[in-house]
């Protein structure tokens, strides 16, 4: 059987090999990218699902509008208002997870040979998703404060990309937070170079101590012309539950209309059972308490992991302390004559009974082979302590 | 903003204009393609959803395998066994409605310029879905018994299509049923010409009086080599509820692996809340009774509509009586010197307060402008009677 040419643009993920090993008994995994499902509001969601079916059967048990369940679009709009953004329900498309938002952006915007700029490192499913539409994906250098905006400007001018994809708030895998001044600069570049900028924001509500800077979406009101080039992707997966498989996209009208058209032929509409359940749940007002708990638990786990990493691995490891989100992105410094090869380090970690993810697959171009990603989100305290000890042994 | 070239291959659906008019007060709609949500098992599904969240939270509230929830894959396999097909759970990919199965087939198999053969007429979202992947979609002539297999063979030889897409059982919009001999012939053509054949089967369980012939999937065991070229798409939308947004695809291993890879970057996995709910529901054994009721109600509505059409419109209208499914596909014969222009007839119908769908958009090529589609699935008896009277006035 002969397959489509676009499949030649993607390779099987290097990360798969790691995940195969996670089944090994006794292994402590810092490799996951999942939220901790035990922190979600089981009772609240069970009741919301029951109510969705019994009280809104005409909506929850039927096909729905491709754009999304109208009450949910309104609730998403209200939450974005609370976060300082000016959005109308008609600007919102409900998607089957924010992964589908990326897929629809690829389908709507990218022709083979088009260029896309992403942070180096970035979410690896984004790289593969855009490559499947034939795009050439190029990394923009980052530092502990996210994307370097001078480099971004230079690469926009050099490559004339069709779009720029960023996770400005607690990025995956970087954990980094783009400061306010850089955010403004990104928006100015969007308007000036007339290039689509995608702000992917699944982690923005998972802050530890203080609120992150305003989103690009909120800031766009203060940067003339920028909103016409801005796409915002949000998700319920990290705050309500990934099991619903619901995200959303806010985009300029012409782009949103094309994304709706493409979604019609991709999956027609996202699960109405899930959408009505999410809407019923948001109506109860229970999300705030759940979210506060998630923030506190992740913050404590992050602090413990950082403390143990410093204590056990010391100057052999460099990382920017995350101020939210789910990840610590670290770099082997090579201090004390140790190897800076993260792939070898990851293999030795597996032998010691601890899993982390090597950094290479997170780079579209110009990888840093000394990097790797750890998540603390689902790991209880005693396993964090033991896992870091094993990492120290692997070193 | 500049959009992807692939968007130039699709036009806004002509059907949209009709659907806009359906909001008109008092209109009787035979235009829908939806099942009757009132016939679904509300109590059973509410309890299944509640149980899914409370008793299987680690599955229903978390990300899941791209391939689908394993217990659901097993249940789908069992149901296919009961329908005579030899399938293993590993052959099954759970999709976000069967629309996503079509999208994944496009992504996996179609390069720009590839040709696809479909029934003329066929499901219009299939035509648009494949065109978005750059395919040239070509109609194969049909009659009251579905696709004409001699014409199919000729067009396969002429066009060397990448795939052939068929709805052999109670097709949309045709309502027609492909006889056993033609089914065998289709499978022989697949094996002989080494061409992928897609059997889309969302309506197969909605038979009225007698079981339809075996599916291509079941028959493929008796036609050497055919299974290597056969893809089967199923759906829970017409038998359990479209609100779950769950379908599935059975395909040869290499194709399935590529479809899983593409799904990973399309929506990662289908809603786990929906998948675990469907699984819990199937476990209760309540589906059989619901399905029997749906079959009976649709059968009665179909009989009434056919009887009224014959009585009120007589020889002005030709149609093959459906033996299952949701649709009557009719043709204006032009008898008595009346116009055979279905588009004009549809407009006059709207003026009289009844909506049907003109046939044109269901043809990829060589449309028959005298055709139109009616659905009886959601229409109560008295509205069927009144609606057909209005159609007679429109004539």
CSV table of N, CA and C in Angstrom, one decimal, chain B residues 169-292:
chain,number,residue,atom,x,y,z
B,169,UNK,N,-24.6,-0.1,2.7
B,169,UNK,CA,-25.8,-0.5,3.4
B,169,UNK,C,-26.6,0.7,3.8
B,170,UNK,N,-27.7,0.9,3.1
B,170,UNK,CA,-28.6,2.1,3.4
B,170,UNK,C,-27.9,3.4,3.3
B,171,UNK,N,-27.3,3.6,2.2
B,171,UNK,CA,-26.4,4.7,1.9
B,171,UNK,C,-27.0,6.1,2.2
B,172,UNK,N,-26.2,7.0,2.5
B,172,UNK,CA,-26.6,8.4,2.6
B,172,UNK,C,-26.0,9.1,1.4
B,173,UNK,N,-26.8,9.7,0.5
B,173,UNK,CA,-28.3,10.0,0.6
B,173,UNK,C,-29.2,8.9,0.0
B,174,UNK,N,-28.6,7.9,-0.6
B,174,UNK,CA,-29.4,7.0,-1.5
B,174,UNK,C,-30.3,6.1,-0.8
B,175,UNK,N,-30.0,5.7,0.4
B,175,UNK,CA,-30.9,4.7,1.1
B,175,UNK,C,-30.7,3.3,0.5
B,176,UNK,N,-29.9,3.2,-0.5
B,176,UNK,CA,-29.9,1.9,-1.2
B,176,UNK,C,-29.0,0.8,-0.5
B,177,UNK,N,-29.2,-0.4,-0.9
B,177,UNK,CA,-28.6,-1.6,-0.3
B,177,UNK,C,-27.9,-2.4,-1.4
B,178,UNK,N,-26.6,-2.5,-1.3
B,178,UNK,CA,-25.8,-3.2,-2.3
B,178,UNK,C,-26.1,-4.7,-2.1
B,179,UNK,N,-26.5,-5.4,-3.2
B,179,UNK,CA,-26.8,-6.9,-3.1
B,179,UNK,C,-25.5,-7.7,-2.9
B,180,UNK,N,-25.6,-8.9,-2.4
B,180,UNK,CA,-24.5,-9.7,-2.0
B,180,UNK,C,-23.5,-9.9,-3.2
B,181,UNK,N,-24.1,-10.2,-4.4
B,181,UNK,CA,-23.2,-10.5,-5.5
B,181,UNK,C,-22.3,-9.2,-5.9
B,182,UNK,N,-22.9,-8.0,-5.8
B,182,UNK,CA,-22.1,-6.8,-6.0
B,182,UNK,C,-21.1,-6.6,-4.9
B,183,UNK,N,-21.4,-7.0,-3.7
B,183,UNK,CA,-20.4,-6.9,-2.6
B,183,UNK,C,-19.2,-7.8,-2.9
B,184,UNK,N,-19.5,-9.0,-3.3
B,184,UNK,CA,-18.3,-9.9,-3.6
B,184,UNK,C,-17.5,-9.3,-4.7
B,185,UNK,N,-18.2,-8.7,-5.7
B,185,UNK,CA,-17.4,-8.2,-6.9
B,185,UNK,C,-16.6,-7.0,-6.5
B,186,UNK,N,-17.1,-6.2,-5.6
B,186,UNK,CA,-16.3,-5.0,-5.1
B,186,UNK,C,-15.0,-5.5,-4.4
B,187,UNK,N,-15.1,-6.6,-3.6
B,187,UNK,CA,-14.0,-7.2,-2.9
B,187,UNK,C,-13.0,-7.8,-3.9
B,188,UNK,N,-13.5,-8.4,-4.9
B,188,UNK,CA,-12.6,-9.0,-6.0
B,188,UNK,C,-11.9,-7.9,-6.7
B,189,UNK,N,-12.5,-6.8,-6.9
B,189,UNK,CA,-11.9,-5.6,-7.6
B,189,UNK,C,-10.8,-5.1,-6.7
B,190,UNK,N,-11.1,-5.0,-5.4
B,190,UNK,CA,-10.0,-4.4,-4.5
B,190,UNK,C,-8.8,-5.3,-4.6
B,191,UNK,N,-9.0,-6.6,-4.5
B,191,UNK,CA,-7.8,-7.5,-4.5
B,191,UNK,C,-7.1,-7.5,-5.8
B,192,UNK,N,-7.9,-7.5,-6.9
B,192,UNK,CA,-7.3,-7.6,-8.2
B,192,UNK,C,-6.6,-6.4,-8.6
B,193,UNK,N,-7.2,-5.2,-8.3
B,193,UNK,CA,-6.6,-3.9,-8.8
B,193,UNK,C,-5.7,-3.3,-7.7
B,194,UNK,N,-5.6,-4.0,-6.5
B,194,UNK,CA,-4.8,-3.5,-5.4
B,194,UNK,C,-5.2,-2.0,-5.1
B,195,UNK,N,-6.5,-1.8,-4.8
B,195,UNK,CA,-7.0,-0.5,-4.5
B,195,UNK,C,-7.7,-0.6,-3.2
B,196,UNK,N,-7.4,0.4,-2.3
B,196,UNK,CA,-8.1,0.5,-1.0
B,196,UNK,C,-9.6,0.8,-1.2
B,197,UNK,N,-10.4,-0.1,-0.6
B,197,UNK,CA,-11.8,0.1,-0.6
B,197,UNK,C,-12.3,0.5,0.8
B,198,UNK,N,-13.0,1.6,1.0
B,198,UNK,CA,-13.5,2.0,2.3
B,198,UNK,C,-15.0,1.7,2.4
B,199,UNK,N,-15.3,0.8,3.4
B,199,UNK,CA,-16.7,0.6,3.6
B,199,UNK,C,-17.2,1.4,4.8
B,200,UNK,N,-18.0,2.4,4.5
B,200,UNK,CA,-18.5,3.2,5.6
B,200,UNK,C,-19.9,2.7,6.0
B,201,UNK,N,-20.1,2.3,7.3
B,201,UNK,CA,-21.3,1.6,7.6
B,201,UNK,C,-22.0,2.2,8.9
B,202,UNK,N,-22.4,3.4,8.9
B,202,UNK,CA,-23.0,4.0,10.0
B,202,UNK,C,-24.5,3.5,10.2
B,203,UNK,N,-25.1,3.0,9.1
B,203,UNK,CA,-26.5,2.8,9.2
B,203,UNK,C,-26.9,1.3,9.2
B,204,UNK,N,-25.9,0.4,9.1
B,204,UNK,CA,-26.2,-1.0,8.9
B,204,UNK,C,-27.1,-1.7,9.9
B,205,UNK,N,-27.1,-1.2,11.1
B,205,UNK,CA,-27.9,-1.8,12.1
B,205,UNK,C,-29.4,-1.2,12.1
B,206,UNK,N,-29.6,-0.3,11.3
B,206,UNK,CA,-30.9,0.4,11.3
B,206,UNK,C,-31.8,-0.3,10.2
B,207,UNK,N,-31.8,-1.6,10.1
B,207,UNK,CA,-32.7,-2.3,9.1
B,207,UNK,C,-34.1,-2.5,9.7
B,208,UNK,N,-35.0,-2.6,8.7
B,208,UNK,CA,-36.5,-2.6,9.1
B,208,UNK,C,-37.0,-4.0,9.3
B,209,UNK,N,-36.9,-4.8,8.2
B,209,UNK,CA,-37.6,-6.1,8.3
B,209,UNK,C,-36.6,-7.3,8.4
B,210,UNK,N,-35.6,-7.2,7.5
B,210,UNK,CA,-34.7,-8.3,7.5
B,210,UNK,C,-33.2,-7.8,7.5
B,211,UNK,N,-32.3,-8.6,8.0
B,211,UNK,CA,-30.9,-8.3,8.1
B,211,UNK,C,-30.4,-8.0,6.7
B,212,UNK,N,-29.6,-7.0,6.5
B,212,UNK,CA,-28.9,-6.7,5.2
B,212,UNK,C,-27.9,-7.8,4.9
B,213,UNK,N,-27.4,-7.9,3.7
B,213,UNK,CA,-26.3,-8.9,3.4
B,213,UNK,C,-25.1,-8.6,4.3
B,214,UNK,N,-24.2,-9.6,4.4
B,214,UNK,CA,-23.0,-9.4,5.2
B,214,UNK,C,-22.2,-8.2,4.7
B,215,UNK,N,-21.6,-7.6,5.7
B,215,UNK,CA,-20.7,-6.4,5.3
B,215,UNK,C,-19.5,-6.9,4.5
B,216,UNK,N,-18.9,-5.9,3.8
B,216,UNK,CA,-17.7,-6.2,3.0
B,216,UNK,C,-16.7,-6.8,4.0
B,217,UNK,N,-16.7,-6.2,5.2
B,217,UNK,CA,-15.7,-6.7,6.2
B,217,UNK,C,-15.9,-8.2,6.5
B,218,UNK,N,-17.1,-8.6,6.7
B,218,UNK,CA,-17.4,-10.0,7.0
B,218,UNK,C,-17.1,-10.9,5.8
B,219,UNK,N,-17.5,-10.4,4.6
B,219,UNK,CA,-17.3,-11.1,3.4
B,219,UNK,C,-15.9,-11.3,3.0
B,220,UNK,N,-15.0,-10.3,3.4
B,220,UNK,CA,-13.6,-10.3,2.9
B,220,UNK,C,-12.9,-11.6,3.3
B,221,UNK,N,-13.4,-12.3,4.3
B,221,UNK,CA,-12.8,-13.6,4.7
B,221,UNK,C,-12.9,-14.6,3.6
B,222,UNK,N,-13.9,-14.4,2.7
B,222,UNK,CA,-14.2,-15.4,1.6
B,222,UNK,C,-13.6,-15.0,0.3
B,223,UNK,N,-13.1,-13.8,0.2
B,223,UNK,CA,-12.5,-13.3,-1.1
B,223,UNK,C,-11.0,-13.1,-0.9
B,224,UNK,N,-10.2,-14.0,-1.4
B,224,UNK,CA,-8.7,-14.0,-1.1
B,224,UNK,C,-8.1,-12.7,-1.4
B,225,UNK,N,-7.3,-12.2,-0.5
B,225,UNK,CA,-6.5,-11.0,-0.8
B,225,UNK,C,-7.3,-9.7,-0.5
B,226,UNK,N,-8.6,-9.8,-0.4
B,226,UNK,CA,-9.4,-8.5,-0.3
B,226,UNK,C,-9.2,-7.8,1.0
B,227,UNK,N,-9.0,-8.6,2.1
B,227,UNK,CA,-8.9,-7.9,3.4
B,227,UNK,C,-7.7,-7.0,3.5
B,228,UNK,N,-6.6,-7.3,2.7
B,228,UNK,CA,-5.5,-6.4,2.7
B,228,UNK,C,-5.7,-5.0,2.2
B,229,UNK,N,-6.9,-4.8,1.5
B,229,UNK,CA,-7.2,-3.6,0.9
B,229,UNK,C,-8.4,-2.9,1.4
B,230,UNK,N,-9.0,-3.5,2.5
B,230,UNK,CA,-10.3,-3.1,3.0
B,230,UNK,C,-10.2,-2.3,4.3
B,231,UNK,N,-10.9,-1.2,4.3
B,231,UNK,CA,-11.0,-0.4,5.5
B,231,UNK,C,-12.5,-0.3,5.9
B,232,UNK,N,-12.8,-0.5,7.1
B,232,UNK,CA,-14.2,-0.5,7.6
B,232,UNK,C,-14.4,0.7,8.6
B,233,UNK,N,-15.4,1.5,8.4
B,233,UNK,CA,-15.7,2.6,9.3
B,233,UNK,C,-17.0,2.4,10.0
B,234,UNK,N,-17.1,2.4,11.3
B,234,UNK,CA,-18.3,2.2,12.0
B,234,UNK,C,-18.5,3.4,12.9
B,235,UNK,N,-19.7,3.5,13.5
B,235,UNK,CA,-20.1,4.7,14.3
B,235,UNK,C,-21.1,4.3,15.4
B,236,UNK,N,-21.0,5.0,16.5
B,236,UNK,CA,-22.0,4.8,17.6
B,236,UNK,C,-23.1,5.9,17.4
B,237,UNK,N,-23.0,6.8,16.4
B,237,UNK,CA,-23.8,8.0,16.3
B,237,UNK,C,-25.3,7.7,16.1
B,238,UNK,N,-25.5,6.6,15.3
B,238,UNK,CA,-26.9,6.4,14.9
B,238,UNK,C,-27.6,5.4,15.8
B,239,UNK,N,-26.8,4.7,16.7
B,239,UNK,CA,-27.4,3.6,17.5
B,239,UNK,C,-27.3,3.9,19.0
B,240,UNK,N,-26.3,4.7,19.4
B,240,UNK,CA,-26.1,5.0,20.8
B,240,UNK,C,-26.4,6.4,21.1
B,241,UNK,N,-25.7,7.3,20.4
B,241,UNK,CA,-25.9,8.8,20.4
B,241,UNK,C,-24.8,9.5,19.7
B,242,UNK,N,-25.1,10.5,18.9
B,242,UNK,CA,-24.0,11.2,18.2
B,242,UNK,C,-23.3,12.1,19.2
B,243,UNK,N,-23.9,12.4,20.4
B,243,UNK,CA,-23.3,13.3,21.4
B,243,UNK,C,-22.0,12.7,22.0
B,244,UNK,N,-21.8,11.4,21.9
B,244,UNK,CA,-20.6,10.8,22.4
B,244,UNK,C,-19.4,11.2,21.4
B,245,UNK,N,-19.8,11.3,20.1
B,245,UNK,CA,-18.8,11.6,19.0
B,245,UNK,C,-17.8,10.5,19.0
B,246,UNK,N,-18.3,9.3,18.7
B,246,UNK,CA,-17.4,8.1,18.7
B,246,UNK,C,-17.7,7.2,17.5
B,247,UNK,N,-16.6,6.9,16.8
B,247,UNK,CA,-16.7,6.0,15.7
B,247,UNK,C,-15.5,5.1,15.8
B,248,UNK,N,-15.3,4.3,14.7
B,248,UNK,CA,-14.1,3.4,14.7
B,248,UNK,C,-13.7,3.1,13.3
B,249,UNK,N,-12.4,2.7,13.2
B,249,UNK,CA,-11.9,2.3,11.9
B,249,UNK,C,-11.2,0.9,12.1
B,250,UNK,N,-11.5,0.0,11.1
B,250,UNK,CA,-10.7,-1.3,11.1
B,250,UNK,C,-9.9,-1.2,9.8
B,251,UNK,N,-8.7,-1.5,9.9
B,251,UNK,CA,-7.8,-1.4,8.7
B,251,UNK,C,-6.6,-2.3,8.8
B,252,UNK,N,-6.0,-2.6,7.6
B,252,UNK,CA,-4.8,-3.4,7.6
B,252,UNK,C,-3.7,-2.7,8.5
B,253,UNK,N,-2.8,-3.5,9.1
B,253,UNK,CA,-1.9,-3.0,10.1
B,253,UNK,C,-1.1,-1.8,9.8
B,254,UNK,N,-0.5,-1.8,8.6
B,254,UNK,CA,0.4,-0.7,8.2
B,254,UNK,C,-0.4,0.6,8.1
B,255,UNK,N,-1.6,0.5,7.5
B,255,UNK,CA,-2.5,1.7,7.4
B,255,UNK,C,-3.0,2.2,8.8
B,256,UNK,N,-3.3,1.2,9.6
B,256,UNK,CA,-3.8,1.6,10.9
B,256,UNK,C,-2.7,2.3,11.7
B,257,UNK,N,-1.5,1.8,11.6
B,257,UNK,CA,-0.4,2.4,12.4
B,257,UNK,C,-0.2,3.8,11.9
B,258,UNK,N,-0.3,4.1,10.6
B,258,UNK,CA,-0.1,5.5,10.1
B,258,UNK,C,-1.3,6.3,10.5
B,259,UNK,N,-2.5,5.7,10.6
B,259,UNK,CA,-3.7,6.5,11.0
B,259,UNK,C,-3.5,6.9,12.5
B,260,UNK,N,-3.0,6.0,13.3
B,260,UNK,CA,-2.8,6.3,14.7
B,260,UNK,C,-1.8,7.4,14.8
B,261,UNK,N,-0.7,7.3,14.1
B,261,UNK,CA,0.3,8.4,14.1
B,261,UNK,C,-0.3,9.7,13.7
B,262,UNK,N,-1.1,9.8,12.7
B,262,UNK,CA,-1.8,11.0,12.3
B,262,UNK,C,-2.8,11.5,13.3
B,263,UNK,N,-3.5,10.6,14.0
B,263,UNK,CA,-4.4,10.9,15.0
B,263,UNK,C,-3.7,11.6,16.2
B,264,UNK,N,-2.5,11.0,16.5
B,264,UNK,CA,-1.8,11.6,17.6
B,264,UNK,C,-1.6,13.1,17.5
B,265,UNK,N,-1.4,13.6,16.2
B,265,UNK,CA,-1.2,15.0,16.0
B,265,UNK,C,-2.5,15.7,15.5
B,266,UNK,N,-3.6,15.0,15.5
B,266,UNK,CA,-4.9,15.6,15.1
B,266,UNK,C,-5.7,15.9,16.4
B,267,UNK,N,-5.9,15.0,17.3
B,267,UNK,CA,-6.5,15.3,18.6
B,267,UNK,C,-6.0,14.4,19.7
B,268,UNK,N,-4.9,13.7,19.5
B,268,UNK,CA,-4.2,12.9,20.5
B,268,UNK,C,-5.0,11.7,20.9
B,269,UNK,N,-6.3,11.8,21.3
B,269,UNK,CA,-7.2,10.7,21.6
B,269,UNK,C,-8.6,11.2,21.6
B,270,UNK,N,-9.5,10.3,21.4
B,270,UNK,CA,-10.9,10.8,21.5
B,270,UNK,C,-11.3,10.9,22.9
B,271,UNK,N,-12.3,11.7,23.2
B,271,UNK,CA,-12.8,12.0,24.6
B,271,UNK,C,-12.9,10.7,25.4
B,272,UNK,N,-12.1,10.6,26.5
B,272,UNK,CA,-12.1,9.4,27.3
B,272,UNK,C,-13.4,9.4,28.1
B,273,UNK,N,-13.9,10.5,28.5
B,273,UNK,CA,-15.2,10.5,29.2
B,273,UNK,C,-16.2,9.8,28.3
B,274,UNK,N,-16.3,10.2,27.0
B,274,UNK,CA,-17.2,9.6,26.1
B,274,UNK,C,-16.9,8.1,25.9
B,275,UNK,N,-15.6,7.7,25.8
B,275,UNK,CA,-15.3,6.3,25.5
B,275,UNK,C,-15.6,5.4,26.7
B,276,UNK,N,-15.3,5.9,27.9
B,276,UNK,CA,-15.6,5.0,29.1
B,276,UNK,C,-17.1,5.0,29.3
B,277,UNK,N,-17.8,6.1,29.0
B,277,UNK,CA,-19.3,6.1,29.1
B,277,UNK,C,-19.9,5.0,28.1
B,278,UNK,N,-19.4,5.1,26.9
B,278,UNK,CA,-19.9,4.1,25.9
B,278,UNK,C,-19.6,2.7,26.4
B,279,UNK,N,-18.4,2.5,26.9
B,279,UNK,CA,-18.0,1.1,27.4
B,279,UNK,C,-18.9,0.7,28.5
B,280,UNK,N,-19.1,1.6,29.5
B,280,UNK,CA,-20.0,1.2,30.6
B,280,UNK,C,-21.4,0.9,30.2
B,281,UNK,N,-21.9,1.7,29.2
B,281,UNK,CA,-23.2,1.5,28.7
B,281,UNK,C,-23.3,0.2,28.0
B,282,UNK,N,-22.4,-0.2,27.1
B,282,UNK,CA,-22.5,-1.4,26.4
B,282,UNK,C,-22.5,-2.6,27.3
B,283,UNK,N,-21.8,-2.4,28.5
B,283,UNK,CA,-21.7,-3.5,29.5
B,283,UNK,C,-23.0,-3.8,30.1
B,284,UNK,N,-23.9,-2.8,30.1
B,284,UNK,CA,-25.2,-3.1,30.8
B,284,UNK,C,-26.1,-3.9,29.9
B,285,UNK,N,-25.8,-4.1,28.6
B,285,UNK,CA,-26.7,-4.9,27.8
B,285,UNK,C,-28.0,-4.2,27.3
B,286,UNK,N,-28.1,-2.9,27.6
B,286,UNK,CA,-29.3,-2.2,27.3
B,286,UNK,C,-29.4,-1.7,25.9
B,287,UNK,N,-28.3,-1.8,25.1
B,287,UNK,CA,-28.4,-1.3,23.7
B,287,UNK,C,-29.4,-2.1,22.9
B,288,UNK,N,-29.5,-3.4,23.0
B,288,UNK,CA,-30.3,-4.2,22.2
B,288,UNK,C,-31.8,-3.7,22.1
B,289,UNK,N,-32.3,-3.4,23.3
B,289,UNK,CA,-33.7,-3.0,23.4
B,289,UNK,C,-33.9,-1.6,22.7
B,290,UNK,N,-32.9,-0.7,23.0
B,290,UNK,CA,-32.9,0.6,22.4
B,290,UNK,C,-32.9,0.5,20.9
B,291,UNK,N,-32.0,-0.3,20.4
B,291,UNK,CA,-31.9,-0.4,19.0
B,291,UNK,C,-33.1,-1.0,18.3
B,292,UNK,N,-33.8,-2.0,18.9
B,292,UNK,CA,-35.0,-2.5,18.4
B,292,UNK,C,-36.1,-1.5,18.3
